[in-house]
Amino acid sequence: MTFRCDMLLTIRSLTKTFPGTKALDRVDFDLAAGEVHALLGENGAGKSTLIKCLTGAYERDEGVIALDGATVSPRSTSEAQELGIGTVYQEVNLLPNLTVAQNLTFGQEPTRFGMVDRRAQRRQAEAMLEGYGLDIDVGRDLSAYSVAIRQIIAIARAVALSGKVLILDEPTASLDAREVETLFDVVRGLRDRGLGIVFVSHFLDQVFELTDRVTVLRNGQKVTTERTADLDRVQLIEHMLGRALENEVVGHAKTHVAQDRPELLAFENFGRRGHVEPFDLTVGEGEVLGLAGLLGSGRTESAELMFGLAAAHSGGARDQSGALDLSSPRAAIAAGFGFAPEERKEDGIVADLSVRENIALALQARRGWARPVPRAEQLRLADEYIEKLDIRTSGPEQPIGDLSGGNQQKVVLARWLAMNPRFLILDEPTRGIDVGAHAEILRLIQQVTAQGMSILVISSELDELIAVADRVIVVRDRRHVAELTGSEITTDTIVRAIAAPGRDQAEASV
Amino acid sequence: QTVGFSQIGSESGWRAAETTLTKQQAEERGIDLKFSDAQQKQENQIAAIRSFIAQGVDAILLAPVVATGWDSVLEEAKEAEIPVVLLDRQVDSDKSLYLTAVGSDLVHEGEVAGQWLVDAVDGAECRVVELQGTTGSSPAIDRKTGFEKGIAGADNIEIVRSQTGDFTRAQGKEVMESFLQAEGGGADICALYAHNDDMAVGAIQAIKEAGLKPGEDILIVSIDAVPDIFQAMAAGEANATVELTPNMAGPAFDALKAYMADGTEPAKFIQTESKLYTQDDDPAGEYERRKDLGY
Amino acid sequence: MTALRRVTPQLLTLAALVALVTLFFPDFLRIEVVNGRLVGPIMDILKRGAPVGLLAVGMTLVIATRGIDLSVGTTMAITGAVAAWSITQGYGLGGALALALLAGVLAGLWNGTLVAIIGIQPIVATLILMTSGRGIAQLVTEGRILTFSHDGMAFFGSGDLLGIPAPALLWGLTAVAVALLMRRSALGMLIEAVGVNRAASALAGVNATVLLIAVYVASGLCAALAGIVATADIRGADANNAGLWLELDAILAVVIGGNSLLGGRFSIAASVLGALIIQTVDTGILLAGFPSEYNLVIKAGLVLVILVLQSPNLAHHWYALRRAAQARRERAMDTAKETGQ
Amino acid sequence: MNPRLYPLAATIAIFLLAWVICVMQFPYMLSTRVVGNLLTDNAYLGIVAVGMTVVILSGGIDLSVGSVIAFSGVFIAVMLRDSGLHPLVVFALLLVVTSAFGAAMGWLIHALAMPPFIVTLAGMFLARGAAYMLTIDSVPIDHAFYDLLDDAYYLMPGKGRLTLIGVVMLLTVLVGMIVAHRTRFGASVFALGGGEATARLMGVKVGRTTVAIYAFSGLMAGLSGIVFSIYTSSGYPLATVGTELTAIAAVVIGGTLLTGGAGFVFGTLIGVLTMGLIQTYIVFDGTLSSWWTKIIIGLLLLAFILLQKGLLRVTTARAGA
Ligand SMILES: Nc1ncnc2c1ncn2[C@@H]1O[C@H](COP(=O)(O)OP(=O)(O)OP(=O)(O)O)[C@@H](O)[C@H]1O
Ligand SMILES: Nc1ncnc2c1ncn2[C@@H]1O[C@H](COP(=O)(O)OP(=O)(O)OP(=O)(O)O)[C@@H](O)[C@H]1O
Ligand SMILES: [Mg+2]
Ligand SMILES: [Mg+2]
């Protein structure tokens, strides 16, 4: 076995098998000092598995890892940290029950006489967060902060731990444009100091902007390693999918004008104190509504209100036949609503159950316990959606918890599509989903709306909203502030609406 | 006059009867009884006595759950000049720490039961099975010792199996069933000795269900004299029981009254009678006399 | 077929235990027919295992929802007391059974409400009934052993049907009925979903609150049946001792049955086998005739050995070993092929 | 105030409120005697609850402690009776034994991925069984050193006694507070309670920490056993049955989440005192029958938990608005 001694980190013939899946198959990987190296691939290609094997979170079956020319074999993440490998895993790996400062300094707490020195700990934590543009109280519990802030804290921690190598597994999934830019500045600074950085993302623009080289995995095998500058977008996608992608960004298919749609639902003066200001909203049949806004602006809360997860304090909803009962998710489902939530791990998947059961769950709940969905029917549904959404699984009986992140997201989508609701709310439906599936999902949205389903999409990716939405509602500070229709929907107009008068920093950063 | 009473718990019918009788006796004498149930825990009893002392009661009745471990709390009571009377079980503290103890001699009870069996079999070979009380409790230990003492001289009597039945009916029945299985379906057993009546009543059912006649095929002797065993005796299904009276409070209150009136020191141990009842002692009548005492 | 695979470890354990006890007590497997009834240590185990077996059925469902029910032993005492009281009050067999089952349902409703609606953690919520429930039972019996003589009632403890003891029949039928109900309807899957992720299930429209309450009610009902058996067995209600510490045995049975205390996938059959394993240990100890102060240590030791042998990690290590061996074989074959070509 | 302190504040507030109610009914409850009794009578419980708190903070549970206390008492009594060793030597021996016992359970929990509930349940049977095997009798302890320990108290004004074991309990709580809230080990404990998988990714040495947690609990149970043996001057294999459940209830009342990852050792002290207060109140009342005693204890427990939940809901809603 030969190691390239000019490389900082060398992986040779890494293999990892899970029951039923060969997640990694003799993968080689080289990381030079002072480079940002993208690790790309479809959902389930094995990116996260490679990273976990590298940092000792998983036990590898075979393969050799060398750091600075010497073979290493970290058996736990703490050993990897001691070797100078800092990692942000795909699932935010911090503890919500500890304070921000405790999370940041965990394992390296400053001590005096064997006791943790709280004041020094605070100082150290604040120093670690410098340069990320966060102004938060490090003495508060992490759970008090949003996913985006947690993501940045996780990055800050990994950066501080990474003496030699920094690994970022989809770090930008829940960040907005401004925060992504901050992160990139930090990464470039580290690169210039000679660190090797592994960067996993499904945002190809970011890959082209930031990285020096690209390694593509497909079905657990390495496809190629190339300089980023030598590739273009189409080639890269071909490497990832193994085929060309027909019309990647779906064209603006809004052929008819929004006004002539028959009205399906209307929310009137709908709101909840301290969460969402009362708003009016009508939903047309077969219409795609977009909800745009900054992180924490109240998009998710609007959706949760509509789905009965929180009780409205004012107003109500009605359709042609009269007022709707939206007092609980069950009531909302009975009214023909569906909701694919943003936090798939907490609110979406039922980890121990199989893909089949996860897809059938909502359907079964609606039918009631006494009328089980026949097994054959469940299998038919599962097979149908596994094919339609290209879900990578060893079969319908695999526990969903064992699927890769993106594939879990697809199963949750499948659950709601199988219900065939008349109004479906999708909160960040493409977060963590690969290019191919991304296009697939957008196509699916158009397909089901053509059959009359109405959809509300919440997304931080403006391109996505522009691509599918007939109408975009802009949310700012928990208030629905603007509505854009048809040709008004452009990046520019949305950004302008998001940035409140006197609050133009968002505009500046996009 | 206020008297604190720290009772062990309500783990058996016998103890419930003791509680009822104590309350009755107190009421008859116009005593304000502060009752505390320790749920079978010594630590609760100690805490209760401390609270009684803090409240400044005039006297304390204590039915100790275990013999050891009372020194310091009794000393505290003594310093506070509150007389303590022990009910139905002894402690191994210094005798100066309490006024008197009312109770029966547990070893003696077992001995009475053993002697009855010696007389009853009259020299014939006899294989005995024993149902012990809760492992580690003083009645279980003492009644076992006493019984062994009672049969010591008789070589014809032998304890072949001995298991704990936890003083409960259900366990008594379950353990008896396995005794029957293990001893040739019960054919090899001549007598049963149970540390209390409840276990004996459970065992009687097991014997009946195995198709044998309790009281004839297998002799049954137990301790406590609760109403249900008299019912069994009346039906010829049990042979003998040794009485442990639940009225310990009566003598205790008498002793306290005398002591408080003119400082009469009672004897350190007021022993209640361990009377043997057999089928000849009008079991039906005894049942009627006892059935409303709160057993 | 898969169901059989699921319970294989429990069956093997049971077989090994039976062999072990037979070693100490050679007549262990003997079964005779006396007066048209089957008699023998095995029948005793089936009969004596009834309370824990019944409790384990309900406990399995509760544990599948990531809960635990510490109050079942106490509920047994309450329902037993209610049954005995209503018999002595002359409500007749039907009335007594109905009242006892009603008491079980109420106990379950109480626990379920505390857990599912008020949101108290199951251990603590059921601990409340565990401590106070015996008081309620004693309130009914007034602290004495409430005896009755009613042959209909006694049937549930010592009667037999077609030679098989009634308690054994009762718990067997209950287990089969509940298992069928769970797997033939969608209840099983819904319970598992709620146990794994209550939030996600509720979002998917599963009525998690009602399901949780129902599960505790089921546990209360099973405890009521167990209470009836226990009371009928001694023809009296012993409020202080009936079901004492049986909740721990029931939980143990569920875990020996390979069900995870973290909720999710469950198997009633395996739990029931777990209960049989525990009863075999108990009866075996009695039959072997050791001094009683050794009972606990022997039981603890056996349980530990069983748990260790069934531990998922041991299975995992075993799997990893086998796979490594297989990989080595494959590689050897690959090289053989390559050199062959 | 930091929102994470709300549960602790609620616990303290409710405890004080309860005490005020008690004092209004029985003025004697304010005496130093009652205060001293609360500390002394609950010393063993407080100590074992500190260990339990650490275990629960890590997301585990330790059902063996009641049996370990009983075992400790019997071990000390038998050793003092049968060997000429000085009590201090016996104490040291015992603490080694119980810590090792806890460590062994921790190892099983980690190495075989078995739930703590079950492993410690087996531990509970085993420890009690071991006590039986040493002796089934209750064994008095008769040693000059024990008399010394027993008589070591400070007489507060009003005849209340601040006993040695009460002080030991308070010191243990202090040590527990430092261990849980001020050490790296404590941080690992909280991390485990927050989620084992995440803790592992954060770099917690899960195995080592788990073993240490249960060893600590074993140590505390041993110490509690020593205190209990001083309290009762004897060893008794049937002692402290069900103490683990009382300890768990005290920990929960003290504001620690049973699911792990959030709580306070100081809260546990309040929880223990609350349990003691309930007990004292019932004795002072002295009219409850055996069965009503049980029912009332359960209901008071429920009332505390409900009050705490309600208070928390109100304060967080206030803070959120
Ligand atoms: N714990 C596990 N048990 C079984 N299979 C697993 C497990 N973890 C991952 N897999 C399988 O391994 C494969 C690779 O998964 P991995 O998480 O590495 O994908 P990924 O490239 O990170 O995808 P994504 O972009 O969706 O995050 C997938 O097929 C997945 O189903
Ligand atoms: N940056 C932040 N700082 C403080 N709190 C925040 C921040 N971001 C979100 N939150 C809180 O998170 C809660 C949820 O916001 P919500 O999820 O509705 O926003 P959103 O527009 O859906 O944003 P996201 O895209 O993050 O889901 C809000 O109550 C808000 O107070
Ligand atoms: Mg991934
Ligand atoms: Mg959101």
Short mmCIF file of C-alpha atoms and ligand atoms in Angstrom, two decimals, chain A residues 136 144-149 174 179 274-275 293-302 304 342 427-428 431 458 460 475 478, ligand 2:
data_model
loop_
_atom_site.label_atom_id
_atom_site.label_comp_id
_atom_site.label_asym_id
_atom_site.label_seq_id
_atom_site.Cartn_x
_atom_site.Cartn_y
_atom_site.Cartn_z
CA ILE A 136 -25.57 35.67 21.92
CA ALA A 144 -32.76 28.52 23.47
CA TYR A 145 -31.25 29.11 20.05
CA SER A 146 -32.36 28.28 16.54
CA VAL A 147 -30.99 25.53 14.37
CA ALA A 148 -28.98 28.02 12.36
CA ILE A 149 -27.25 29.39 15.42
CA SER A 174 -29.88 25.52 7.52
CA GLU A 179 -24.26 33.24 7.34
CA GLY A 274 -46.46 36.08 20.46
CA HIS A 275 -46.05 33.73 17.52
CA GLY A 293 -38.35 35.01 4.91
CA LEU A 294 -35.23 35.05 6.99
CA LEU A 295 -34.45 32.37 9.53
CA GLY A 296 -36.71 32.74 12.52
CA SER A 297 -39.06 35.08 10.74
CA GLY A 298 -42.05 32.92 11.58
CA ARG A 299 -42.55 30.78 8.51
CA THR A 300 -42.53 27.49 10.37
CA GLU A 301 -44.75 28.96 13.03
CA SER A 302 -47.26 30.07 10.39
CA GLU A 304 -47.69 24.98 12.45
CA GLU A 342 -38.71 20.87 8.85
CA ASP A 427 -41.41 23.02 5.26
CA GLU A 428 -37.97 23.06 3.66
CA ARG A 431 -33.08 20.44 2.73
CA ILE A 458 -41.47 27.07 2.82
CA SER A 460 -34.82 29.36 2.23
CA VAL A 475 -42.75 36.89 6.21
CA ARG A 478 -43.71 37.13 12.45
N1 LIG E 2 -31.62 33.93 15.07
C1 LIG E 2 -32.48 33.69 16.02
N2 LIG E 2 -32.29 34.17 17.26
C2 LIG E 2 -33.16 33.93 18.23
N3 LIG E 2 -34.25 33.17 18.09
C3 LIG E 2 -34.49 32.68 16.88
C4 LIG E 2 -33.62 32.87 15.80
N4 LIG E 2 -34.10 32.20 14.75
C5 LIG E 2 -35.23 31.63 15.15
N5 LIG E 2 -35.48 31.92 16.41
C6 LIG E 2 -36.64 31.48 17.14
O1 LIG E 2 -37.11 30.28 16.60
C7 LIG E 2 -38.51 30.27 16.60
C8 LIG E 2 -39.05 29.59 15.37
O2 LIG E 2 -38.99 30.39 14.25
P1 LIG E 2 -39.55 29.74 12.93
O3 LIG E 2 -39.02 28.38 12.87
O4 LIG E 2 -41.01 29.94 12.88
O5 LIG E 2 -38.89 30.61 11.83
P2 LIG E 2 -38.72 30.22 10.33
O6 LIG E 2 -39.01 31.44 9.56
O7 LIG E 2 -39.46 29.02 9.99
O8 LIG E 2 -37.21 29.98 10.29
P3 LIG E 2 -36.43 28.67 9.93
O9 LIG E 2 -36.13 28.79 8.53
O10 LIG E 2 -35.25 28.70 10.82
O11 LIG E 2 -37.32 27.53 10.23
C9 LIG E 2 -38.96 31.69 16.71
O12 LIG E 2 -39.82 31.73 17.82
C10 LIG E 2 -37.74 32.48 16.98
O13 LIG E 2 -37.89 33.18 18.20
#
